Short mmCIF file of C-alpha atoms (C1' of nucleotides) in Angstrom, two decimals:
data_model
loop_
_atom_site.label_atom_id
_atom_site.label_comp_id
_atom_site.label_asym_id
_atom_site.label_seq_id
_atom_site.Cartn_x
_atom_site.Cartn_y
_atom_site.Cartn_z
CA MET A 1 -82.64 86.51 -99.75
CA ASP A 2 -80.89 89.19 -100.69
CA LYS A 3 -77.04 88.48 -99.86
CA GLU A 4 -76.82 88.00 -96.06
CA SER A 5 -79.33 87.27 -94.36
CA PHE A 6 -79.29 87.33 -90.38
CA TYR A 7 -78.61 84.15 -90.89
CA GLU A 8 -75.74 84.78 -92.75
CA LYS A 9 -74.07 87.32 -90.16
CA VAL A 10 -74.76 85.07 -87.11
CA TYR A 11 -73.15 82.30 -89.14
CA ASP A 12 -69.96 84.55 -89.72
CA VAL A 13 -69.25 85.30 -86.48
CA VAL A 14 -69.48 81.95 -85.04
CA ARG A 15 -67.21 80.75 -87.65
CA GLN A 16 -64.58 83.53 -86.20
CA ILE A 17 -64.33 82.36 -82.84
CA PRO A 18 -60.91 81.07 -81.73
CA THR A 19 -60.77 77.78 -80.68
CA GLY A 20 -60.67 76.95 -77.58
CA ARG A 21 -63.23 79.72 -76.72
CA VAL A 22 -66.29 80.05 -76.69
CA THR A 23 -69.32 82.57 -76.73
CA SER A 24 -73.15 83.43 -75.65
CA TYR A 25 -76.25 83.36 -77.94
CA GLY A 26 -77.13 87.19 -76.31
CA ALA A 27 -73.85 88.18 -77.22
CA ILE A 28 -73.86 87.41 -80.70
CA ALA A 29 -76.90 88.80 -81.08
CA GLU A 30 -76.10 92.05 -79.56
CA TYR A 31 -72.64 92.21 -81.46
CA LEU A 32 -75.09 91.96 -85.20
CA GLY A 33 -77.14 95.22 -83.37
CA THR A 34 -80.58 92.85 -82.42
CA LYS A 35 -79.73 92.13 -79.08
CA GLY A 36 -83.23 90.88 -78.16
CA SER A 37 -82.79 88.28 -81.11
CA SER A 38 -80.99 85.75 -78.94
CA ARG A 39 -83.57 83.16 -80.04
CA MET A 40 -82.87 84.46 -83.46
CA VAL A 41 -79.27 83.02 -82.68
CA GLY A 42 -80.12 79.91 -81.52
CA TYR A 43 -82.79 79.40 -84.49
CA ALA A 44 -80.34 80.17 -87.45
CA MET A 45 -77.74 77.96 -85.46
CA GLY A 46 -81.08 75.31 -86.55
CA ALA A 47 -79.57 75.46 -89.92
CA CYS A 48 -76.09 75.31 -89.85
CA GLY A 49 -76.35 71.90 -90.04
CA ASN A 50 -78.18 73.19 -93.59
CA ILE A 51 -75.08 75.33 -94.96
CA TYR A 52 -71.58 75.15 -95.85
CA PRO A 53 -68.67 75.56 -94.37
CA ALA A 54 -70.15 73.76 -91.12
CA VAL A 55 -70.50 76.99 -88.24
CA PRO A 56 -68.24 75.53 -84.79
CA ALA A 57 -71.82 76.06 -83.17
CA HIS A 58 -70.25 73.87 -79.90
CA ARG A 59 -68.58 76.66 -78.99
CA VAL A 60 -71.77 78.51 -79.01
CA VAL A 61 -73.27 78.64 -75.38
CA ASN A 62 -75.88 80.38 -73.39
CA SER A 63 -75.37 83.44 -70.86
CA ALA A 64 -75.03 80.91 -68.09
CA GLY A 65 -71.69 78.73 -70.42
CA LEU A 66 -74.21 76.29 -70.73
CA LEU A 67 -74.60 73.77 -73.07
CA THR A 68 -78.02 74.42 -74.18
CA GLY A 69 -78.20 73.28 -78.06
CA LYS A 70 -75.65 69.87 -77.07
CA PHE A 71 -79.28 68.03 -77.71
CA HIS A 72 -79.55 69.49 -81.71
CA PHE A 73 -76.37 67.69 -82.49
CA PRO A 74 -75.82 63.98 -83.63
CA SER A 75 -75.34 63.19 -80.65
CA PRO A 76 -75.47 65.29 -76.96
CA ASP A 77 -71.97 64.22 -75.69
CA LEU A 78 -70.71 65.38 -79.24
CA MET A 79 -70.73 68.50 -78.62
CA GLN A 80 -68.77 68.94 -75.20
CA GLN A 81 -66.21 66.61 -76.77
CA MET A 82 -65.22 69.20 -79.55
CA LEU A 83 -64.52 71.63 -76.50
CA GLU A 84 -62.81 69.66 -74.43
CA SER A 85 -60.70 68.41 -77.50
CA GLU A 86 -60.31 72.18 -77.93
CA GLY A 87 -59.48 72.77 -74.77
CA VAL A 88 -62.42 74.14 -73.61
CA GLU A 89 -63.24 72.15 -69.94
CA VAL A 90 -66.56 71.42 -69.39
CA GLU A 91 -68.67 69.96 -66.77
CA ASN A 92 -71.96 68.97 -65.87
CA ASP A 93 -73.03 70.06 -69.39
CA LYS A 94 -71.51 73.64 -68.65
CA VAL A 95 -68.10 75.49 -69.41
CA VAL A 96 -65.91 75.50 -66.35
CA ASN A 97 -63.54 78.83 -66.85
CA PHE A 98 -66.70 80.65 -68.67
CA LYS A 99 -65.49 83.28 -68.24
CA LYS A 100 -61.77 82.69 -69.00
CA VAL A 101 -62.74 81.28 -72.64
CA PHE A 102 -65.76 83.19 -72.83
CA TRP A 103 -64.90 85.40 -76.62
CA ARG A 104 -67.31 88.63 -76.77
CA PRO A 105 -67.74 89.62 -80.10
CA ILE A 106 -68.30 93.18 -79.65
CA SER A 107 -64.55 93.25 -77.99
CA GLU A 108 -62.65 91.12 -80.30
CA LEU A 109 -64.18 92.16 -83.69
CA ASN A 110 -65.90 95.48 -82.34
"C1'" DG B 1 -100.65 88.65 -93.61
"C1'" DC B 2 -101.31 86.45 -89.25
"C1'" DA B 3 -99.78 82.49 -86.12
"C1'" DA B 4 -97.22 79.75 -84.74
"C1'" DT B 5 -91.88 77.85 -83.01
"C1'" DG B 6 -87.67 78.65 -81.15
"C1'" DA B 7 -79.72 76.32 -79.76
"C1'" DC B 8 -82.60 82.57 -75.28
"C1'" DT B 9 -82.48 86.01 -71.47
"C1'" DG B 10 -83.63 87.82 -67.10
"C1'" DG B 11 -86.85 88.98 -63.10
"C1'" DA B 12 -89.90 87.15 -59.76
"C1'" DG B 13 -91.84 83.37 -56.78
"C1'" DC C 1 -80.96 76.40 -55.52
"C1'" DC C 2 -85.02 75.60 -58.63
"C1'" DT C 3 -88.91 76.50 -61.72
"C1'" DC C 4 -92.20 79.29 -64.35
"C1'" DC C 5 -93.32 83.93 -67.20
"C1'" DA C 6 -93.55 86.99 -70.19
"C1'" DG C 7 -90.54 90.32 -73.91
"C1'" DC C 8 -87.73 89.35 -77.54
"C1'" DC C 9 -87.25 89.90 -83.14
"C1'" DA C 10 -86.60 86.39 -87.70
"C1'" DT C 11 -88.12 83.06 -90.50
"C1'" DT C 12 -91.54 79.79 -92.13
"C1'" DG C 13 -96.22 77.87 -93.32
#
DNA sequence: GCAATGACTGGAG
DNA sequence: CCTCCAGCCATTG
């Protein structure tokens, strides 16, 4: 692995997500320059439990604000619990104020 | 180096 | 509104 792999970049961006905010896989992929690699973002998260510091994967949802990756957590309910604990309203496995809590690395980090 | 995989996405039925 | 299909690209065996 040379320096920072695609994974490292993904983790780095996810760690920069402010508390009480969420983002989408596509947004991260687009920020990294690989807009079409939205799957890679999720794929990278698959190894998030294998790295340190831990990545706040619970702040990463799909474009619709759905907690698609909740089933990959130790407990499916853990993801929602984490978000609610940070002030993010979650209902029916999706972010309620997704538009409001949505955080774009492209606009924020640029 | 090829084939399979995946926590996605957007459009079509 | 819900379901299915094909494209997308990096990592792994």
